[in-house]
Structures are given as structure tokens and as C-alpha cells.
Amino acid sequence: MSFWERATDYLPLLMEGVWLTLVVTFFSVILSTFLGFVWAVMAWTRIPVLVALSRGFVTIIRGIPIIVQLFYIYFVMPEIGINLTAMQAGIIGLGIAYSAYQAENFRAGIEAIDKGQIEAAHSIGMTDQLVMRRVILPQAIRIVLPPFGNTIIMILKDSSLVSTITVAELTRQGQLIAASTFDNMTVFTLVALIYLALSLPLTFLTRHLEKRYSQA
Amino acid sequence: MIQVQDIHKSFGTLQVIKGVSFDVKKGEVVCIIGPSGSGKSTILRCINGLETYQRGSILIEGAKVDPASRAITDIRTQVSMVFQRFNLFPHRTALENVMEGPVFVKKMNRAPARDEAVALLDKVGLGAKLDTYPAKLSGGQQQRVAIARALAMKPKAILFDEPTSALDPELVGEVLAVMRDIAAAGMTMVVVTHEMEFARAVADRVLFLEGGAIVEQGSPQEVLRNPQHPRTQDFLHRVIHPME
Ligand SMILES: Nc1ncnc2c1ncn2[C@@H]1O[C@H](COP(=O)(O)OP(=O)(O)OP(=O)(O)O)[C@@H](O)[C@H]1O
Ligand SMILES: [Mg+2]
């Protein structure tokens, strides 16, 4: 059988994996963006308790390997009575792990806005919330977007880590097929190509954004 | 209308304001002059609640300015500020910059807010630049937009912090002309400036500040033409004869 014939045999199963990879990636991006934004805003408030909490969280999360965080959520949580499906544990684990990187990116975007504008906004009576919504965010988003694209690519690739907690996403499907067919060459070439096909559009989009916003 | 009573302010161990008191009556124009680092900006920023102070009190029509209180945003809508570096919102057009406060802080409807903003930009001579972004405006034009933005809040007073110091010399006149019009229309103004001609022509009172304290104050005639205190004499001499 040729490469292509064997590939057609494996593709339906791999595509099931692709679907779960996309689901894990999608929800991890949402969760990490939300949490990362919360950490960044907490740091921005200058309220000591919130700043300390935010910094503490981010430091802890960044200091632990993602795979250990996944194991922790999937294997340890049930022991304290929190049962999660592998899928839920994977999304929560990746979401929390990446929230630290997102927070750093958002924080940099917020800090980049000229302080004078923020004072001007305060001087016309804007509350902190309004300053955030009308002055900081619309400008920070241009700064934050290109690195955000990179983060999505990283999450897509690192979603393969959830294969270790039994989520049948692309990498795990690949492993299962390879284990039963011993056709490592075909299977992992396909897996690699599929990841590439998923990430390349994001890479180009990110480069496009970088170019566009670096001029402005 | 504005009462500054014996305020003290330090940044860490650096004492910047050492007991400053003065009143500004409704419709009065008070110019503050003084060397760099004497605390001029800090005083304006305290009046606007952008900076805290440790002792004394600042009252705007009897209401205390306290940056920690929720009422501070109310006070800020009553006292506008114009900054040395304009501080326009770069992602919004001239018109949007002026409408921002009325629409989002005062919750005015867009249509009347727009009409008022257009009228204000016309008044500062920028009726033709409504849809221009700040980056495409000269410094003088940006500062005039900033003045229109301050006026749009219909404030009881406007604080100006060296509004012409960042401008090329040929653009200073257009901004001072606008300020003179506003003063003539009865606006209460506190102006930190190095433009002695402007102070002479427009101010009702001039304060000379040095080392965080008011050294001398009085009418422009008294302070600028006939200063009593040697520090004031020295400062004015240096401003007028910078090359000596
Ligand atoms: N945020 C701050 N932290 C520490 N020190 C500050 C801060 N802001 C101002 N200062 C100090 O306070 C003093 C007064 O500053 P201020 O800006 O009020 O002076 P100024 O009279 O406006 O001077 P200039 O003419 O240069 O604008 C200066 O010594 C300055 O270094
Ligand atoms: Mg200053």
C-alpha cells in the first residue's frame, strides 16, 4: 500500500482527534484569555491585595510544568471530591497554565498606554472602569493582538499535552493508531502535517497583524 | 470658588509643597509662575484630585477635593485641566476627543453633544479639522482641541499646566489667543505659565512660587513690574534675560 492509501485509512480516526484538539484549543484560549485579563486588571488596580494575589498566581503557575498542572487537576482533584472529565481537566489545566502568559501580554499592553492620556481621562471625570473601556483597551488591543496570535499557536500545539490525561485528541489518536499498526512513519507524518496545517494560517495572520500594527 | 488652604505634599521624603494657601474667586484668572521643580504642576494636580496631599485642604465651591473618595469624579467634571503635552486620545478624532466627556461621563445624547463639540471646535478655530486624528494636527492645533475638550465639560474652572511650553514658538500665539478669549468670557482659570506677556495682559493675580511655597503674590503690575522679593526679582530677570 502506498503512503496515500494508508493515509486515507487513518484519516477518519485522526479527524476525530482533530475535532477534539480544536475543542480543547478553543476553550483553553477562551479560559486563558479571560483569566489572563483578570490577572492583568488586578495588577493594574494598584490595590495591594489584588496586586499581590495576581502576582502570586502568575508566579506559581509559571513555575510549574504544564503537564504537572494537568496531572494535578486530573488525578489529584478527584481525591478532594472534585471530579472532572479528562476533557474538562485538560481545558481547565491549559487555560490556567496559559493565563499566566496571557496576563503578562495584557499587562504589557495596558502599561504601554501613555500615562498622560489616562490623567486626561481622569481629569474629565472618567472612572477607572471608563478609562479602561474607552481609553486603554481600544489602544492596548493593537499592542496585544500579535502576541495573542502567537499564544493561540502555542496553545494549539500544547493541547497535545492533554493526550497524557487520556483525551483522545489528535496526538493520542495518532499514538493509538501507531500502536496497533506499527506504521509510525505514516501516522506521525500525518499528525505533524495536520498540526502544521492548523497552525500555519494562524502564523500568517499573526505576521500580518504584526506588520500592520507596527506601522501604526 | 477654589480655596487652597495650607496644603503640604511630599513624595516620599521629598517635601514638594510646604504650606500653600490661596483663593480663586469666580471669574478670576490666576497665573502661577516660578522656577522648574517649584511645585507648580503638583499644586494644579492636587486641585484636580490627580495627586493626594498630606495636610491642609482644597475646596471647590465648598466641596473637599479628596482623591480617595468616590465624589472625586464629580469634582473632576467641574474642574477641567489642560496639560503641557496635550494628552489627547490618539485613537479618536478631534470631534470624538471633545465629545468623549459629555457622552460617556455626562451621559449626554450624541446629537446635542456633537452639536456642542462642533461649536466648540469652531470657537477654537478648528471647525475644518473635526474628523482629523491628533497625529495629523500641529501642536498648537492639538492644544486647542484639548482646550475644547476641557470646555465641553462646562467646567466651573479650568486649570492650565504650561499649555504652551511644548509648542514651537510660532504656535504659541494661537493657543494664548484662545485662552484669552475664554478668560474674557468669564471663565475661572488657574494658569501655570512662563508667558509673562500673557500673565500681564490676562491675569487678575500672579503667584510666584518657589521651593513649594508662595514667595510673593499680587496684581500683575505688582509682581511682574515691581517685584518686592529678591527671589522674584531674580527669577524674572532670568526669564527676561535668559542669556546672562
Ligand atoms: N510623581 C513624583 N514622584 C516623585 N517626585 C515628584 C513627582 N512629581 C513631581 N516630583 C517632584 O516634585 C517637585 C515639584 O514638581 P512639579 O512638577 O510640581 O514642579 P513644576 O514647578 O511643575 O516644575 P516644571 O516647571 O519643571 O514643570 C520636583 O522636585 C519633582 O521632581
Ligand atoms: Mg510642571
PDB file of N, CA, C and O in Angstrom, chain A residues 149-186:
ATOM      1  N   GLY A 149      -1.893  36.169  18.985  1.00  0.00           N
ATOM      2  CA  GLY A 149      -1.885  35.168  17.912  1.00  0.00           C
ATOM      3  C   GLY A 149      -0.856  34.076  18.199  1.00  0.00           C
ATOM      4  O   GLY A 149      -1.135  32.885  18.046  1.00  0.00           O
ATOM      5  N   ASN A 150       0.320  34.498  18.648  1.00  0.00           N
ATOM      6  CA  ASN A 150       1.358  33.519  18.989  1.00  0.00           C
ATOM      7  C   ASN A 150       0.910  32.601  20.112  1.00  0.00           C
ATOM      8  O   ASN A 150       1.184  31.400  20.094  1.00  0.00           O
ATOM      9  N   THR A 151       0.219  33.182  21.096  1.00  0.00           N
ATOM     10  CA  THR A 151      -0.254  32.369  22.216  1.00  0.00           C
ATOM     11  C   THR A 151      -1.244  31.312  21.732  1.00  0.00           C
ATOM     12  O   THR A 151      -1.210  30.165  22.181  1.00  0.00           O
ATOM     13  N   ILE A 152      -2.104  31.682  20.814  1.00  0.00           N
ATOM     14  CA  ILE A 152      -3.069  30.699  20.290  1.00  0.00           C
ATOM     15  C   ILE A 152      -2.319  29.539  19.635  1.00  0.00           C
ATOM     16  O   ILE A 152      -2.665  28.371  19.823  1.00  0.00           O
ATOM     17  N   ILE A 153      -1.277  29.860  18.890  1.00  0.00           N
ATOM     18  CA  ILE A 153      -0.496  28.797  18.238  1.00  0.00           C
ATOM     19  C   ILE A 153       0.136  27.884  19.288  1.00  0.00           C
ATOM     20  O   ILE A 153       0.115  26.656  19.163  1.00  0.00           O
ATOM     21  N   MET A 154       0.686  28.499  20.348  1.00  0.00           N
ATOM     22  CA  MET A 154       1.293  27.701  21.416  1.00  0.00           C
ATOM     23  C   MET A 154       0.262  26.806  22.081  1.00  0.00           C
ATOM     24  O   MET A 154       0.543  25.643  22.393  1.00  0.00           O
ATOM     25  N   ILE A 155      -0.932  27.351  22.306  1.00  0.00           N
ATOM     26  CA  ILE A 155      -1.968  26.546  22.965  1.00  0.00           C
ATOM     27  C   ILE A 155      -2.380  25.392  22.050  1.00  0.00           C
ATOM     28  O   ILE A 155      -2.551  24.253  22.499  1.00  0.00           O
ATOM     29  N   LEU A 156      -2.505  25.693  20.758  1.00  0.00           N
ATOM     30  CA  LEU A 156      -2.850  24.632  19.809  1.00  0.00           C
ATOM     31  C   LEU A 156      -1.838  23.495  19.898  1.00  0.00           C
ATOM     32  O   LEU A 156      -2.196  22.320  20.000  1.00  0.00           O
ATOM     33  N   LYS A 157      -0.561  23.847  19.886  1.00  0.00           N
ATOM     34  CA  LYS A 157       0.474  22.802  19.930  1.00  0.00           C
ATOM     35  C   LYS A 157       0.491  22.099  21.283  1.00  0.00           C
ATOM     36  O   LYS A 157       0.581  20.874  21.361  1.00  0.00           O
ATOM     37  N   ASP A 158       0.373  22.884  22.350  1.00  0.00           N
ATOM     38  CA  ASP A 158       0.429  22.277  23.680  1.00  0.00           C
ATOM     39  C   ASP A 158      -0.848  21.539  24.050  1.00  0.00           C
ATOM     40  O   ASP A 158      -0.882  20.829  25.062  1.00  0.00           O
ATOM     41  N   SER A 159      -1.879  21.693  23.236  1.00  0.00           N
ATOM     42  CA  SER A 159      -3.078  20.886  23.509  1.00  0.00           C
ATOM     43  C   SER A 159      -2.738  19.406  23.363  1.00  0.00           C
ATOM     44  O   SER A 159      -3.440  18.544  23.885  1.00  0.00           O
ATOM     45  N   SER A 160      -1.635  19.094  22.673  1.00  0.00           N
ATOM     46  CA  SER A 160      -1.204  17.694  22.569  1.00  0.00           C
ATOM     47  C   SER A 160      -0.866  17.117  23.945  1.00  0.00           C
ATOM     48  O   SER A 160      -0.909  15.908  24.148  1.00  0.00           O
ATOM     49  N   LEU A 161      -0.562  18.020  24.917  1.00  0.00           N
ATOM     50  CA  LEU A 161      -0.240  17.531  26.261  1.00  0.00           C
ATOM     51  C   LEU A 161      -1.421  16.830  26.923  1.00  0.00           C
ATOM     52  O   LEU A 161      -1.230  15.943  27.763  1.00  0.00           O
ATOM     53  N   VAL A 162      -2.633  17.199  26.551  1.00  0.00           N
ATOM     54  CA  VAL A 162      -3.785  16.582  27.217  1.00  0.00           C
ATOM     55  C   VAL A 162      -3.954  15.123  26.786  1.00  0.00           C
ATOM     56  O   VAL A 162      -4.747  14.386  27.365  1.00  0.00           O
ATOM     57  N   SER A 163      -3.183  14.693  25.774  1.00  0.00           N
ATOM     58  CA  SER A 163      -3.190  13.264  25.425  1.00  0.00           C
ATOM     59  C   SER A 163      -2.723  12.428  26.618  1.00  0.00           C
ATOM     60  O   SER A 163      -3.127  11.288  26.792  1.00  0.00           O
ATOM     61  N   THR A 164      -1.898  13.062  27.482  1.00  0.00           N
ATOM     62  CA  THR A 164      -1.363  12.316  28.630  1.00  0.00           C
ATOM     63  C   THR A 164      -2.418  12.064  29.697  1.00  0.00           C
ATOM     64  O   THR A 164      -2.224  11.245  30.583  1.00  0.00           O
ATOM     65  N   ILE A 165      -3.522  12.794  29.642  1.00  0.00           N
ATOM     66  CA  ILE A 165      -4.600  12.502  30.600  1.00  0.00           C
ATOM     67  C   ILE A 165      -5.800  11.914  29.850  1.00  0.00           C
ATOM     68  O   ILE A 165      -6.941  12.160  30.206  1.00  0.00           O
ATOM     69  N   THR A 166      -5.504  11.157  28.816  1.00  0.00           N
ATOM     70  CA  THR A 166      -6.482  10.310  28.091  1.00  0.00           C
ATOM     71  C   THR A 166      -7.485  11.025  27.196  1.00  0.00           C
ATOM     72  O   THR A 166      -8.453  10.408  26.763  1.00  0.00           O
ATOM     73  N   VAL A 167      -7.307  12.314  26.928  1.00  0.00           N
ATOM     74  CA  VAL A 167      -8.207  12.951  25.963  1.00  0.00           C
ATOM     75  C   VAL A 167      -7.816  12.474  24.565  1.00  0.00           C
ATOM     76  O   VAL A 167      -6.651  12.580  24.178  1.00  0.00           O
ATOM     77  N   ALA A 168      -8.795  11.963  23.806  1.00  0.00           N
ATOM     78  CA  ALA A 168      -8.478  11.352  22.513  1.00  0.00           C
ATOM     79  C   ALA A 168      -8.367  12.397  21.417  1.00  0.00           C
ATOM     80  O   ALA A 168      -9.046  12.333  20.400  1.00  0.00           O
ATOM     81  N   GLU A 169      -7.474  13.363  21.641  1.00  0.00           N
ATOM     82  CA  GLU A 169      -7.266  14.374  20.612  1.00  0.00           C
ATOM     83  C   GLU A 169      -6.254  13.853  19.583  1.00  0.00           C
ATOM     84  O   GLU A 169      -5.871  12.676  19.610  1.00  0.00           O
ATOM     85  N   LEU A 170      -5.814  14.708  18.714  1.00  0.00           N
ATOM     86  CA  LEU A 170      -5.009  14.287  17.563  1.00  0.00           C
ATOM     87  C   LEU A 170      -3.784  13.447  17.940  1.00  0.00           C
ATOM     88  O   LEU A 170      -3.568  12.375  17.377  1.00  0.00           O
ATOM     89  N   THR A 171      -3.010  13.922  18.880  1.00  0.00           N
ATOM     90  CA  THR A 171      -1.786  13.198  19.235  1.00  0.00           C
ATOM     91  C   THR A 171      -2.092  11.804  19.779  1.00  0.00           C
ATOM     92  O   THR A 171      -1.466  10.811  19.412  1.00  0.00           O
ATOM     93  N   ARG A 172      -3.117  11.761  20.641  1.00  0.00           N
ATOM     94  CA  ARG A 172      -3.464  10.459  21.238  1.00  0.00           C
ATOM     95  C   ARG A 172      -4.028   9.511  20.187  1.00  0.00           C
ATOM     96  O   ARG A 172      -3.690   8.322  20.168  1.00  0.00           O
ATOM     97  N   GLN A 173      -4.864  10.003  19.306  1.00  0.00           N
ATOM     98  CA  GLN A 173      -5.371   9.164  18.218  1.00  0.00           C
ATOM     99  C   GLN A 173      -4.204   8.614  17.410  1.00  0.00           C
ATOM    100  O   GLN A 173      -4.172   7.436  17.057  1.00  0.00           O
ATOM    101  N   GLY A 174      -3.227   9.489  17.159  1.00  0.00           N
ATOM    102  CA  GLY A 174      -2.032   9.054  16.424  1.00  0.00           C
ATOM    103  C   GLY A 174      -1.322   7.925  17.141  1.00  0.00           C
ATOM    104  O   GLY A 174      -0.997   6.888  16.554  1.00  0.00           O
ATOM    105  N   GLN A 175      -1.124   8.126  18.439  1.00  0.00           N
ATOM    106  CA  GLN A 175      -0.451   7.093  19.239  1.00  0.00           C
ATOM    107  C   GLN A 175      -1.205   5.781  19.167  1.00  0.00           C
ATOM    108  O   GLN A 175      -0.602   4.704  19.003  1.00  0.00           O
ATOM    109  N   LEU A 176      -2.527   5.852  19.290  1.00  0.00           N
ATOM    110  CA  LEU A 176      -3.336   4.619  19.287  1.00  0.00           C
ATOM    111  C   LEU A 176      -3.231   3.891  17.946  1.00  0.00           C
ATOM    112  O   LEU A 176      -3.060   2.669  17.888  1.00  0.00           O
ATOM    113  N   ILE A 177      -3.330   4.656  16.864  1.00  0.00           N
ATOM    114  CA  ILE A 177      -3.236   4.027  15.543  1.00  0.00           C
ATOM    115  C   ILE A 177      -1.848   3.421  15.338  1.00  0.00           C
ATOM    116  O   ILE A 177      -1.693   2.288  14.881  1.00  0.00           O
ATOM    117  N   ALA A 178      -0.831   4.194  15.723  1.00  0.00           N
ATOM    118  CA  ALA A 178       0.545   3.707  15.550  1.00  0.00           C
ATOM    119  C   ALA A 178       0.780   2.441  16.366  1.00  0.00           C
ATOM    120  O   ALA A 178       1.449   1.507  15.911  1.00  0.00           O
ATOM    121  N   ALA A 179       0.190   2.394  17.560  1.00  0.00           N
ATOM    122  CA  ALA A 179       0.400   1.228  18.413  1.00  0.00           C
ATOM    123  C   ALA A 179      -0.224  -0.030  17.813  1.00  0.00           C
ATOM    124  O   ALA A 179       0.276  -1.139  18.016  1.00  0.00           O
ATOM    125  N   SER A 180      -1.333   0.160  17.086  1.00  0.00           N
ATOM    126  CA  SER A 180      -1.978  -1.036  16.549  1.00  0.00           C
ATOM    127  C   SER A 180      -1.497  -1.385  15.139  1.00  0.00           C
ATOM    128  O   SER A 180      -1.641  -2.516  14.701  1.00  0.00           O
ATOM    129  N   THR A 181      -0.916  -0.436  14.422  1.00  0.00           N
ATOM    130  CA  THR A 181      -0.481  -0.726  13.044  1.00  0.00           C
ATOM    131  C   THR A 181       1.046  -0.788  12.908  1.00  0.00           C
ATOM    132  O   THR A 181       1.547  -1.260  11.890  1.00  0.00           O
ATOM    133  N   PHE A 182       1.750  -0.314  13.879  1.00  0.00           N
ATOM    134  CA  PHE A 182       3.226  -0.193  13.843  1.00  0.00           C
ATOM    135  C   PHE A 182       3.703   0.677  12.689  1.00  0.00           C
ATOM    136  O   PHE A 182       4.867   0.668  12.338  1.00  0.00           O
ATOM    137  N   ASP A 183       2.783   1.443  12.123  1.00  0.00           N
ATOM    138  CA  ASP A 183       3.129   2.289  10.972  1.00  0.00           C
ATOM    139  C   ASP A 183       3.463   3.704  11.463  1.00  0.00           C
ATOM    140  O   ASP A 183       2.796   4.673  11.095  1.00  0.00           O
ATOM    141  N   ASN A 184       4.499   3.780  12.285  1.00  0.00           N
ATOM    142  CA  ASN A 184       4.843   5.061  12.906  1.00  0.00           C
ATOM    143  C   ASN A 184       5.096   6.156  11.876  1.00  0.00           C
ATOM    144  O   ASN A 184       4.658   7.287  12.041  1.00  0.00           O
ATOM    145  N   MET A 185       5.815   5.768  10.838  1.00  0.00           N
ATOM    146  CA  MET A 185       6.204   6.742   9.810  1.00  0.00           C
ATOM    147  C   MET A 185       4.991   7.474   9.252  1.00  0.00           C
ATOM    148  O   MET A 185       4.914   8.704   9.285  1.00  0.00           O
ATOM    149  N   THR A 186       4.025   6.742   8.750  1.00  0.00           N
ATOM    150  CA  THR A 186       2.854   7.362   8.135  1.00  0.00           C
ATOM    151  C   THR A 186       2.053   8.153   9.164  1.00  0.00           C
ATOM    152  O   THR A 186       1.696   9.317   8.944  1.00  0.00           O
TER     153      THR A 186
END
